[in-house]
XYZ file of C-alpha atoms in Angstrom:
238
model
C 79.483 25.589 37.416
C 75.980 24.186 37.533
C 73.835 27.111 38.700
C 71.475 24.796 40.521
C 74.233 24.053 43.028
C 73.342 27.458 44.687
C 69.953 26.016 45.659
C 71.409 23.239 47.810
C 71.197 23.523 51.597
C 74.014 22.717 54.035
C 73.762 19.248 55.490
C 71.726 19.181 58.741
C 74.721 18.348 60.785
C 76.584 21.452 59.572
C 73.499 23.514 60.530
C 73.385 21.768 63.898
C 77.111 22.538 64.629
C 76.474 26.162 63.835
C 73.437 26.397 66.148
C 75.291 24.924 69.083
C 78.662 26.497 68.507
C 79.869 28.319 71.662
C 77.379 26.604 74.006
C 78.724 24.556 76.893
C 76.300 21.837 77.979
C 75.627 21.379 81.651
C 78.139 18.894 83.065
C 75.418 17.266 85.123
C 73.404 16.173 82.065
C 74.163 13.161 79.788
C 74.621 14.193 76.193
C 72.069 13.240 73.480
C 73.814 12.153 70.349
C 72.386 13.922 67.286
C 75.031 12.910 64.776
C 74.612 10.866 61.671
C 72.677 7.648 62.087
C 75.557 5.328 62.212
C 75.350 1.733 63.496
C 76.917 1.147 66.928
C 77.490 -2.566 66.637
C 80.415 -4.214 64.914
C 80.206 -5.378 61.211
C 79.446 -9.178 61.292
C 82.427 -11.442 60.972
C 81.007 -13.128 57.877
C 80.941 -9.772 56.075
C 84.533 -9.009 56.950
C 85.705 -12.536 56.054
C 83.989 -12.267 52.700
C 85.647 -8.940 51.999
C 89.045 -10.265 52.961
C 88.690 -13.270 50.712
C 87.679 -10.979 47.768
C 90.771 -8.643 47.953
C 92.337 -10.190 44.838
C 89.353 -8.919 42.906
C 90.550 -5.258 43.393
C 92.801 -5.739 40.391
C 89.847 -5.913 38.039
C 86.878 -3.678 37.277
C 83.578 -4.984 38.630
C 80.639 -5.642 36.433
C 78.294 -2.629 36.300
C 75.253 -4.872 36.950
C 77.080 -6.980 39.548
C 77.702 -10.639 39.294
C 74.873 -13.017 38.355
C 75.395 -14.752 41.740
C 74.887 -11.484 43.614
C 71.763 -10.521 41.730
C 70.352 -14.070 42.261
C 71.139 -13.846 46.050
C 69.335 -10.462 46.249
C 66.282 -11.765 44.324
C 66.115 -14.834 46.665
C 66.242 -12.603 49.712
C 63.514 -10.358 48.471
C 61.323 -13.364 47.951
C 61.985 -14.713 51.466
C 61.627 -11.350 53.202
C 58.501 -10.158 51.490
C 56.760 -13.317 50.491
C 56.686 -12.339 46.841
C 57.567 -14.399 43.724
C 61.404 -14.397 43.189
C 62.144 -11.341 41.064
C 63.930 -11.778 37.760
C 67.530 -11.302 38.746
C 68.459 -10.236 35.179
C 65.801 -7.571 34.717
C 64.458 -6.566 38.183
C 67.464 -6.441 40.453
C 70.437 -4.075 40.341
C 73.259 -3.843 42.962
C 74.261 -0.223 43.776
C 77.012 1.576 45.651
C 74.789 2.360 48.529
C 71.116 3.350 48.464
C 71.919 7.062 48.978
C 73.778 7.272 45.660
C 71.048 5.368 43.896
C 68.268 7.460 45.340
C 70.103 10.527 44.040
C 70.885 9.143 40.625
C 67.401 7.821 40.184
C 65.857 11.349 40.199
C 68.305 12.466 37.462
C 67.060 9.583 35.356
C 63.273 9.798 35.707
C 62.626 13.543 36.031
C 61.892 15.819 32.965
C 62.396 19.432 34.203
C 61.177 20.821 30.931
C 57.604 19.866 32.031
C 57.819 21.644 35.392
C 58.640 18.574 37.515
C 57.670 18.363 41.157
C 59.134 15.817 43.629
C 57.203 14.931 46.779
C 59.263 14.213 49.829
C 58.204 13.241 53.363
C 58.704 15.865 56.019
C 60.902 15.689 57.969
C 63.053 14.074 55.266
C 66.370 12.540 54.243
C 68.131 15.540 52.616
C 69.245 13.442 49.590
C 65.656 13.642 48.349
C 65.671 17.396 48.286
C 69.205 17.655 46.771
C 68.402 15.098 43.999
C 65.207 17.057 43.127
C 66.961 20.381 42.993
C 69.958 19.219 40.930
C 67.533 17.582 38.504
C 65.824 20.940 37.906
C 62.671 19.962 39.836
C 60.777 21.594 42.691
C 60.744 19.691 45.978
C 57.326 19.582 47.746
C 57.464 18.701 51.449
C 54.606 16.589 52.706
C 51.275 16.131 50.926
C 51.053 18.587 47.989
C 47.995 20.817 47.475
C 47.818 19.594 43.885
C 49.382 16.451 42.366
C 49.598 18.047 38.916
C 53.225 18.154 37.727
C 54.408 15.492 40.302
C 56.811 13.154 38.636
C 58.460 11.456 41.561
C 57.495 10.546 45.084
C 59.984 9.548 47.685
C 58.408 7.157 50.267
C 60.477 6.210 53.268
C 59.166 3.327 55.384
C 60.120 2.748 58.163
C 60.681 6.537 58.069
C 63.805 8.462 59.067
C 63.610 10.117 61.594
C 60.002 9.476 62.696
C 60.011 5.685 62.503
C 56.532 5.677 60.936
C 55.662 2.590 58.949
C 53.296 2.738 55.996
C 50.317 0.379 56.279
C 48.629 -1.333 53.362
C 45.947 1.292 53.127
C 48.727 4.031 52.883
C 50.282 2.096 49.946
C 46.813 1.663 48.374
C 46.298 5.392 48.463
C 49.723 6.079 47.028
C 49.354 3.525 44.259
C 46.022 4.969 43.232
C 47.525 8.495 43.090
C 50.345 7.138 40.951
C 47.816 5.475 38.618
C 45.882 8.717 38.333
C 48.831 11.144 37.902
C 51.543 8.969 36.424
C 54.310 9.587 38.949
C 56.971 7.157 39.887
C 57.409 5.946 43.473
C 60.947 5.505 44.934
C 60.548 3.409 48.074
C 63.466 4.013 50.358
C 63.612 0.812 52.559
C 66.993 1.080 54.120
C 65.526 0.667 57.623
C 63.373 -2.346 56.706
C 65.301 -4.756 58.947
C 65.321 -2.561 62.085
C 62.184 -3.518 64.037
C 60.789 -5.207 67.050
C 57.983 -7.734 66.568
C 56.343 -7.823 63.116
C 58.454 -6.969 60.093
C 57.447 -3.781 58.380
C 55.504 -3.879 55.185
C 57.581 -3.113 52.003
C 56.511 -1.549 48.770
C 56.895 -4.683 46.693
C 55.048 -6.717 49.352
C 52.218 -4.152 49.329
C 51.837 -4.222 45.547
C 51.683 -8.020 45.599
C 49.009 -8.007 48.328
C 46.934 -5.528 46.442
C 47.137 -7.632 43.225
C 49.247 -5.053 41.336
C 52.388 -5.197 39.242
C 55.460 -3.255 40.112
C 54.855 -0.560 37.516
C 56.151 2.884 38.521
C 57.525 1.452 41.698
C 61.271 1.069 42.521
C 62.445 -0.176 46.044
C 65.869 0.792 47.414
C 67.655 -1.297 50.044
C 70.915 -0.814 51.869
C 73.321 -3.008 53.852
C 74.508 0.068 55.832
C 72.076 -0.187 58.731
C 70.857 -3.853 58.511
C 74.303 -5.306 58.311
C 76.300 -2.572 60.255
C 78.386 -1.834 57.105
C 77.929 1.794 56.063
C 81.507 2.049 54.983
C 81.060 -0.745 52.513
C 78.617 1.332 50.414
C 76.529 -1.535 49.258
C 72.850 -1.725 48.467
C 70.461 -2.807 45.757
C 67.391 -1.666 43.737
């Protein structure tokens, strides 16, 4: 067995169940639902219809990189949503089986534990960040580190879960400048990008464009789970 498995923490909901076990809530109070952040609206009909029409495709293995049509549709959406030039669908877009899996696998790809890797996570944080860092042999750092030396990966989540905080352009500028100085990669978790009132939140690719930068050392992760009420479909893109 991988000895690093012993460093993993129980999922927050398991801890919560242990904390409240044996407690009977007052019958006069309405419960506050603290379970997993699952959409409460039905999956759109167009999504269900598309899945039903594609059932014959279950008899064949899918393309690892997704179909060209899917990648092109993702690239076109990114351009519309963030006001950026249409990304190259062949080299800059990759469909994934949900952003959670991609966020985890990404750490295993970019981290080099032989150099004392550190991974910076927001705090409070999505537990996948911590688990990905630990199983990659890195040290998770919660919040702003005292020193950026050894940082190889930063998970940025905007809009943030669970605080809802949205990174402004100045926040992105600071993060990009730190990345330039220390050479770490930014994993921008944007699975809540389409849940907002009023002005659409700024994304990492959009921020880079506004600051006149390339997308070097920046990878953005999106998910259909929240925005399309389809967490069971396990569909997202990078």
